[in-house]
Amino acid sequence: GDSVTQMEGPVTLSEEAFLTINCTYTATGYPSLFWYVQYPGEGLQLLLKATKADDKGSNKGFEATYRKETTSFHLEKGSVQVSDSAVYFCALSDQLTGGSYIPTFGRGTSLIVHP
Amino acid sequence: EAGVTQFPSHSVIEKGQTVTLRCDPISGHDNLYWYRRVMGKEIKFLLHFVKESKQDESGMPNNRFLAERTGGTYSTLKVQPAELEDSGVYFCASSPSAGGYNEQFFGPGTRLTVL
């Protein structure tokens, strides 16, 4: 079945450092790929998505490129801020049900950014 | 506009007891989803309602779990009797019904601890 593997955390960085969180996937079809973020005390929020190969999703300074040849969707940000501290989930879905995708999630990567 | 709300935020119960979790979706959203994250593992899909009907309950782990959505508004997820392995964070999400892709909006989750 479909699965998502993302790097284990926590990832600890200083403010303004470069961020990469690796994500690779296994899927039988041609899934859409997502990054979700969960800030402390809040629900998951969709951060960005890409629906086909070579698409780049971007939002809030984060970006990720759908790489079909390496089955990857790594999350990057050029300069992190303390407010980016959160748990980041990579996800895929090739199942459109009722107008919405049912994501298959990775285990989540905790990011801690120090001033 | 209010987001998805979940109650309680935390619940600690003993093995064998019953617990009921509640989710209030965003007003007007026909789709309601339940997910669960066991500590350190992936977020797993449990089931999907369209209005008051169960569209997909393939992720429900066993018959100790009962989900309802009376009147197509709020939903409850009852665990009876609870077991140790039921501990985790239970997320609810909702989305509108429309053509094409619709983002799911997640609640903050209910953390369930079974002792």
Short mmCIF file of N, CA and C in Angstrom, two decimals, chain A:
data_model
loop_
_atom_site.label_atom_id
_atom_site.label_comp_id
_atom_site.label_asym_id
_atom_site.label_seq_id
_atom_site.Cartn_x
_atom_site.Cartn_y
_atom_site.Cartn_z
N GLY A 1 0.82 -1.21 0.00
CA GLY A 1 0.00 0.00 0.00
C GLY A 1 0.85 1.25 0.00
N ASP A 2 0.16 2.38 -0.05
CA ASP A 2 0.85 3.67 -0.04
C ASP A 2 1.51 3.92 1.30
N SER A 3 2.65 4.60 1.28
CA SER A 3 3.32 4.95 2.54
C SER A 3 4.17 6.19 2.34
N VAL A 4 4.46 6.85 3.46
CA VAL A 4 5.29 8.06 3.46
C VAL A 4 6.36 7.90 4.53
N THR A 5 7.59 8.21 4.18
CA THR A 5 8.70 8.15 5.13
C THR A 5 9.32 9.54 5.23
N GLN A 6 9.40 10.06 6.43
CA GLN A 6 10.04 11.35 6.61
C GLN A 6 11.07 11.25 7.71
N MET A 7 12.02 12.17 7.67
CA MET A 7 13.13 12.11 8.60
C MET A 7 12.64 12.27 10.03
N GLU A 8 13.33 11.57 10.93
CA GLU A 8 12.95 11.65 12.32
C GLU A 8 13.46 12.95 12.91
N GLY A 9 12.75 13.43 13.90
CA GLY A 9 13.20 14.63 14.57
C GLY A 9 13.61 14.31 15.99
N PRO A 10 13.74 15.32 16.81
CA PRO A 10 13.49 16.70 16.41
C PRO A 10 14.65 17.29 15.61
N VAL A 11 14.29 18.23 14.76
CA VAL A 11 15.28 19.02 14.05
C VAL A 11 15.42 20.34 14.82
N THR A 12 16.62 20.64 15.25
CA THR A 12 16.86 21.84 16.05
C THR A 12 17.76 22.78 15.26
N LEU A 13 17.29 24.00 15.05
CA LEU A 13 18.03 24.98 14.26
C LEU A 13 18.06 26.32 14.97
N SER A 14 19.03 27.12 14.59
CA SER A 14 19.05 28.51 15.04
C SER A 14 18.26 29.36 14.05
N GLU A 15 17.72 30.46 14.53
CA GLU A 15 16.96 31.37 13.67
C GLU A 15 17.81 31.77 12.46
N GLU A 16 17.18 31.85 11.32
CA GLU A 16 17.76 32.23 10.03
C GLU A 16 18.55 31.10 9.38
N ALA A 17 18.57 29.93 9.97
CA ALA A 17 19.22 28.78 9.34
C ALA A 17 18.38 28.25 8.21
N PHE A 18 19.02 27.45 7.35
CA PHE A 18 18.32 26.79 6.23
C PHE A 18 17.72 25.48 6.72
N LEU A 19 16.49 25.24 6.28
CA LEU A 19 15.77 24.04 6.70
C LEU A 19 15.54 23.09 5.53
N THR A 20 15.81 21.83 5.77
CA THR A 20 15.35 20.76 4.87
C THR A 20 14.77 19.64 5.72
N ILE A 21 13.57 19.23 5.39
CA ILE A 21 12.98 18.03 6.00
C ILE A 21 12.70 17.06 4.85
N ASN A 22 13.36 15.92 4.90
CA ASN A 22 13.24 14.96 3.82
C ASN A 22 11.96 14.15 3.90
N CYS A 23 11.39 13.88 2.73
CA CYS A 23 10.19 13.06 2.64
C CYS A 23 10.26 12.23 1.37
N THR A 24 10.08 10.93 1.49
CA THR A 24 9.96 10.06 0.33
C THR A 24 8.67 9.26 0.46
N TYR A 25 8.19 8.79 -0.68
CA TYR A 25 6.90 8.11 -0.65
C TYR A 25 6.92 6.86 -1.52
N THR A 26 5.97 6.01 -1.25
CA THR A 26 5.69 4.83 -2.08
C THR A 26 4.21 4.85 -2.41
N ALA A 27 3.89 4.78 -3.68
CA ALA A 27 2.49 4.80 -4.09
C ALA A 27 2.33 4.00 -5.38
N THR A 28 1.17 3.39 -5.51
CA THR A 28 0.91 2.59 -6.71
C THR A 28 0.46 3.46 -7.87
N GLY A 29 -0.17 4.57 -7.60
CA GLY A 29 -0.68 5.43 -8.65
C GLY A 29 0.14 6.69 -8.79
N TYR A 30 -0.51 7.79 -9.12
CA TYR A 30 0.15 9.09 -9.27
C TYR A 30 -0.49 10.05 -8.26
N PRO A 31 0.05 10.02 -7.05
CA PRO A 31 -0.62 10.75 -5.97
C PRO A 31 -0.38 12.25 -6.02
N SER A 32 -1.20 12.97 -5.29
CA SER A 32 -0.91 14.35 -4.93
C SER A 32 -0.12 14.31 -3.63
N LEU A 33 0.75 15.29 -3.46
CA LEU A 33 1.64 15.32 -2.29
C LEU A 33 1.38 16.59 -1.48
N PHE A 34 1.50 16.46 -0.16
CA PHE A 34 1.14 17.56 0.74
C PHE A 34 2.17 17.68 1.87
N TRP A 35 2.29 18.88 2.37
CA TRP A 35 2.91 19.12 3.68
C TRP A 35 1.89 19.81 4.57
N TYR A 36 1.70 19.24 5.76
CA TYR A 36 0.85 19.83 6.79
C TYR A 36 1.74 20.30 7.93
N VAL A 37 1.26 21.30 8.68
CA VAL A 37 1.99 21.79 9.83
C VAL A 37 1.03 21.87 11.02
N GLN A 38 1.55 21.47 12.18
CA GLN A 38 0.76 21.57 13.41
C GLN A 38 1.52 22.42 14.41
N TYR A 39 1.04 23.65 14.63
CA TYR A 39 1.63 24.52 15.63
C TYR A 39 1.14 24.09 17.01
N PRO A 40 1.89 24.38 18.06
CA PRO A 40 1.50 23.95 19.41
C PRO A 40 0.08 24.36 19.76
N GLY A 41 -0.71 23.39 20.20
CA GLY A 41 -2.07 23.66 20.64
C GLY A 41 -3.09 23.85 19.54
N GLU A 42 -2.67 23.68 18.30
CA GLU A 42 -3.58 23.91 17.18
C GLU A 42 -3.76 22.63 16.35
N GLY A 43 -4.71 22.68 15.42
CA GLY A 43 -4.92 21.56 14.52
C GLY A 43 -3.95 21.60 13.35
N LEU A 44 -3.95 20.51 12.58
CA LEU A 44 -3.11 20.48 11.39
C LEU A 44 -3.62 21.51 10.37
N GLN A 45 -2.68 22.14 9.70
CA GLN A 45 -3.02 23.07 8.63
C GLN A 45 -2.29 22.63 7.37
N LEU A 46 -2.97 22.72 6.25
CA LEU A 46 -2.29 22.45 4.99
C LEU A 46 -1.29 23.56 4.73
N LEU A 47 -0.04 23.20 4.54
CA LEU A 47 1.01 24.20 4.31
C LEU A 47 1.20 24.41 2.80
N LEU A 48 1.33 23.32 2.07
CA LEU A 48 1.48 23.42 0.62
C LEU A 48 1.18 22.07 -0.02
N LYS A 49 0.95 22.10 -1.33
CA LYS A 49 0.67 20.85 -2.02
C LYS A 49 1.18 20.91 -3.45
N ALA A 50 1.33 19.73 -4.05
CA ALA A 50 1.70 19.62 -5.46
C ALA A 50 0.94 18.42 -6.03
N THR A 51 0.37 18.59 -7.20
CA THR A 51 -0.52 17.55 -7.72
C THR A 51 0.08 16.74 -8.86
N LYS A 52 1.22 17.19 -9.42
CA LYS A 52 1.82 16.38 -10.48
C LYS A 52 3.33 16.59 -10.49
N ALA A 53 4.01 15.70 -11.18
CA ALA A 53 5.46 15.69 -11.22
C ALA A 53 6.01 17.06 -11.66
N ASP A 54 7.07 17.48 -10.97
CA ASP A 54 7.81 18.72 -11.20
C ASP A 54 7.07 19.96 -10.71
N ASP A 55 5.86 19.80 -10.20
CA ASP A 55 5.17 20.93 -9.58
C ASP A 55 5.92 21.36 -8.33
N LYS A 56 5.93 22.65 -8.06
CA LYS A 56 6.50 23.17 -6.82
C LYS A 56 5.38 23.82 -6.03
N GLY A 57 5.19 23.32 -4.80
CA GLY A 57 4.25 23.96 -3.90
C GLY A 57 5.02 24.95 -3.03
N SER A 58 4.39 26.07 -2.71
CA SER A 58 5.08 27.06 -1.88
C SER A 58 4.06 27.84 -1.05
N ASN A 59 4.51 28.23 0.16
CA ASN A 59 3.65 28.99 1.06
C ASN A 59 4.48 29.44 2.24
N LYS A 60 4.33 30.66 2.67
CA LYS A 60 4.99 31.20 3.87
C LYS A 60 6.51 31.03 3.82
N GLY A 61 7.09 31.04 2.65
CA GLY A 61 8.53 30.89 2.52
C GLY A 61 8.99 29.46 2.42
N PHE A 62 8.08 28.51 2.64
CA PHE A 62 8.39 27.09 2.48
C PHE A 62 8.13 26.68 1.03
N GLU A 63 8.89 25.70 0.57
CA GLU A 63 8.61 25.15 -0.75
C GLU A 63 9.02 23.69 -0.81
N ALA A 64 8.38 22.97 -1.71
CA ALA A 64 8.70 21.56 -1.93
C ALA A 64 8.38 21.24 -3.38
N THR A 65 9.23 20.43 -4.00
CA THR A 65 9.06 20.07 -5.40
C THR A 65 8.76 18.59 -5.53
N TYR A 66 7.76 18.26 -6.30
CA TYR A 66 7.32 16.89 -6.54
C TYR A 66 8.32 16.24 -7.50
N ARG A 67 9.13 15.33 -6.98
CA ARG A 67 10.15 14.65 -7.78
C ARG A 67 9.73 13.20 -7.99
N LYS A 68 9.18 12.92 -9.14
CA LYS A 68 8.68 11.57 -9.40
C LYS A 68 9.83 10.58 -9.55
N GLU A 69 10.95 11.05 -10.14
CA GLU A 69 12.04 10.13 -10.40
C GLU A 69 12.70 9.63 -9.12
N THR A 70 12.66 10.45 -8.08
CA THR A 70 13.24 10.03 -6.79
C THR A 70 12.16 9.79 -5.75
N THR A 71 10.89 9.84 -6.15
CA THR A 71 9.72 9.70 -5.25
C THR A 71 9.94 10.50 -3.97
N SER A 72 10.22 11.79 -4.13
CA SER A 72 10.51 12.63 -2.98
C SER A 72 9.73 13.92 -3.04
N PHE A 73 9.58 14.55 -1.87
CA PHE A 73 8.87 15.82 -1.74
C PHE A 73 9.46 16.53 -0.53
N HIS A 74 10.72 16.89 -0.63
CA HIS A 74 11.44 17.47 0.51
C HIS A 74 10.98 18.90 0.77
N LEU A 75 10.82 19.23 2.04
CA LEU A 75 10.39 20.57 2.44
C LEU A 75 11.62 21.43 2.73
N GLU A 76 11.63 22.67 2.20
CA GLU A 76 12.77 23.56 2.40
C GLU A 76 12.29 24.95 2.75
N LYS A 77 13.14 25.63 3.53
CA LYS A 77 12.92 27.06 3.79
C LYS A 77 14.28 27.70 3.96
N GLY A 78 14.47 28.82 3.35
CA GLY A 78 15.79 29.45 3.31
C GLY A 78 16.22 30.04 4.65
N SER A 79 15.28 30.52 5.44
CA SER A 79 15.63 31.20 6.68
C SER A 79 14.49 31.00 7.67
N VAL A 80 14.69 30.11 8.63
CA VAL A 80 13.60 29.79 9.55
C VAL A 80 13.51 30.83 10.66
N GLN A 81 12.32 30.93 11.23
CA GLN A 81 12.05 31.83 12.34
C GLN A 81 11.58 31.01 13.54
N VAL A 82 11.66 31.62 14.71
CA VAL A 82 11.20 30.94 15.92
C VAL A 82 9.74 30.49 15.76
N SER A 83 8.96 31.30 15.08
CA SER A 83 7.53 31.01 14.89
C SER A 83 7.28 29.81 13.98
N ASP A 84 8.32 29.31 13.34
CA ASP A 84 8.17 28.10 12.50
C ASP A 84 8.25 26.82 13.33
N SER A 85 8.55 26.94 14.60
CA SER A 85 8.62 25.76 15.46
C SER A 85 7.26 25.07 15.49
N ALA A 86 7.25 23.81 15.10
CA ALA A 86 5.99 23.08 14.92
C ALA A 86 6.32 21.65 14.54
N VAL A 87 5.28 20.85 14.34
CA VAL A 87 5.46 19.50 13.80
C VAL A 87 5.00 19.51 12.35
N TYR A 88 5.83 18.98 11.46
CA TYR A 88 5.54 18.99 10.04
C TYR A 88 5.28 17.56 9.56
N PHE A 89 4.17 17.39 8.85
CA PHE A 89 3.76 16.08 8.35
C PHE A 89 3.75 16.08 6.82
N CYS A 90 4.45 15.14 6.25
CA CYS A 90 4.37 14.90 4.82
C CYS A 90 3.23 13.92 4.55
N ALA A 91 2.53 14.08 3.45
CA ALA A 91 1.39 13.21 3.19
C ALA A 91 1.18 13.06 1.70
N LEU A 92 0.52 11.98 1.32
CA LEU A 92 0.14 11.79 -0.08
C LEU A 92 -1.30 11.33 -0.13
N SER A 93 -1.91 11.50 -1.29
CA SER A 93 -3.23 10.94 -1.50
C SER A 93 -3.48 10.74 -2.98
N ASP A 94 -4.01 9.58 -3.31
CA ASP A 94 -4.49 9.39 -4.67
C ASP A 94 -5.95 8.98 -4.63
N GLN A 95 -6.62 9.33 -3.54
CA GLN A 95 -7.99 8.93 -3.32
C GLN A 95 -8.85 10.16 -3.15
N LEU A 96 -9.66 10.45 -4.13
CA LEU A 96 -10.55 11.60 -4.05
C LEU A 96 -11.93 11.10 -3.65
N THR A 97 -12.33 11.42 -2.42
CA THR A 97 -13.61 10.93 -1.89
C THR A 97 -14.44 12.11 -1.44
N GLY A 98 -15.61 12.26 -2.01
CA GLY A 98 -16.50 13.33 -1.58
C GLY A 98 -15.90 14.70 -1.79
N GLY A 99 -15.06 14.86 -2.79
CA GLY A 99 -14.49 16.17 -3.06
C GLY A 99 -13.28 16.49 -2.20
N SER A 100 -12.77 15.51 -1.48
CA SER A 100 -11.62 15.77 -0.62
C SER A 100 -10.71 14.56 -0.62
N TYR A 101 -9.41 14.81 -0.49
CA TYR A 101 -8.45 13.73 -0.45
C TYR A 101 -8.36 13.14 0.94
N ILE A 102 -8.17 11.83 1.04
CA ILE A 102 -7.87 11.18 2.31
C ILE A 102 -6.37 10.99 2.35
N PRO A 103 -5.65 11.77 3.13
CA PRO A 103 -4.19 11.68 3.11
C PRO A 103 -3.66 10.44 3.82
N THR A 104 -2.53 9.95 3.30
CA THR A 104 -1.69 8.98 4.02
C THR A 104 -0.53 9.79 4.57
N PHE A 105 -0.38 9.79 5.89
CA PHE A 105 0.58 10.67 6.53
C PHE A 105 1.88 9.95 6.87
N GLY A 106 2.95 10.73 6.95
CA GLY A 106 4.19 10.27 7.58
C GLY A 106 4.09 10.45 9.09
N ARG A 107 5.20 10.13 9.78
CA ARG A 107 5.17 10.16 11.24
C ARG A 107 5.32 11.54 11.85
N GLY A 108 5.63 12.52 11.02
CA GLY A 108 5.80 13.86 11.55
C GLY A 108 7.24 14.13 11.96
N THR A 109 7.68 15.36 11.75
CA THR A 109 9.02 15.80 12.15
C THR A 109 8.87 17.07 12.97
N SER A 110 9.36 17.01 14.19
CA SER A 110 9.29 18.19 15.06
C SER A 110 10.44 19.13 14.73
N LEU A 111 10.13 20.39 14.54
CA LEU A 111 11.13 21.43 14.28
C LEU A 111 11.16 22.38 15.46
N ILE A 112 12.36 22.60 15.99
CA ILE A 112 12.54 23.56 17.08
C ILE A 112 13.54 24.60 16.60
N VAL A 113 13.12 25.85 16.63
CA VAL A 113 13.98 26.94 16.19
C VAL A 113 14.31 27.82 17.39
N HIS A 114 15.61 27.97 17.65
CA HIS A 114 16.06 28.79 18.77
C HIS A 114 16.43 30.19 18.30
N PRO A 115 16.19 31.20 19.15
CA PRO A 115 16.56 32.58 18.78
C PRO A 115 18.07 32.72 18.61
#
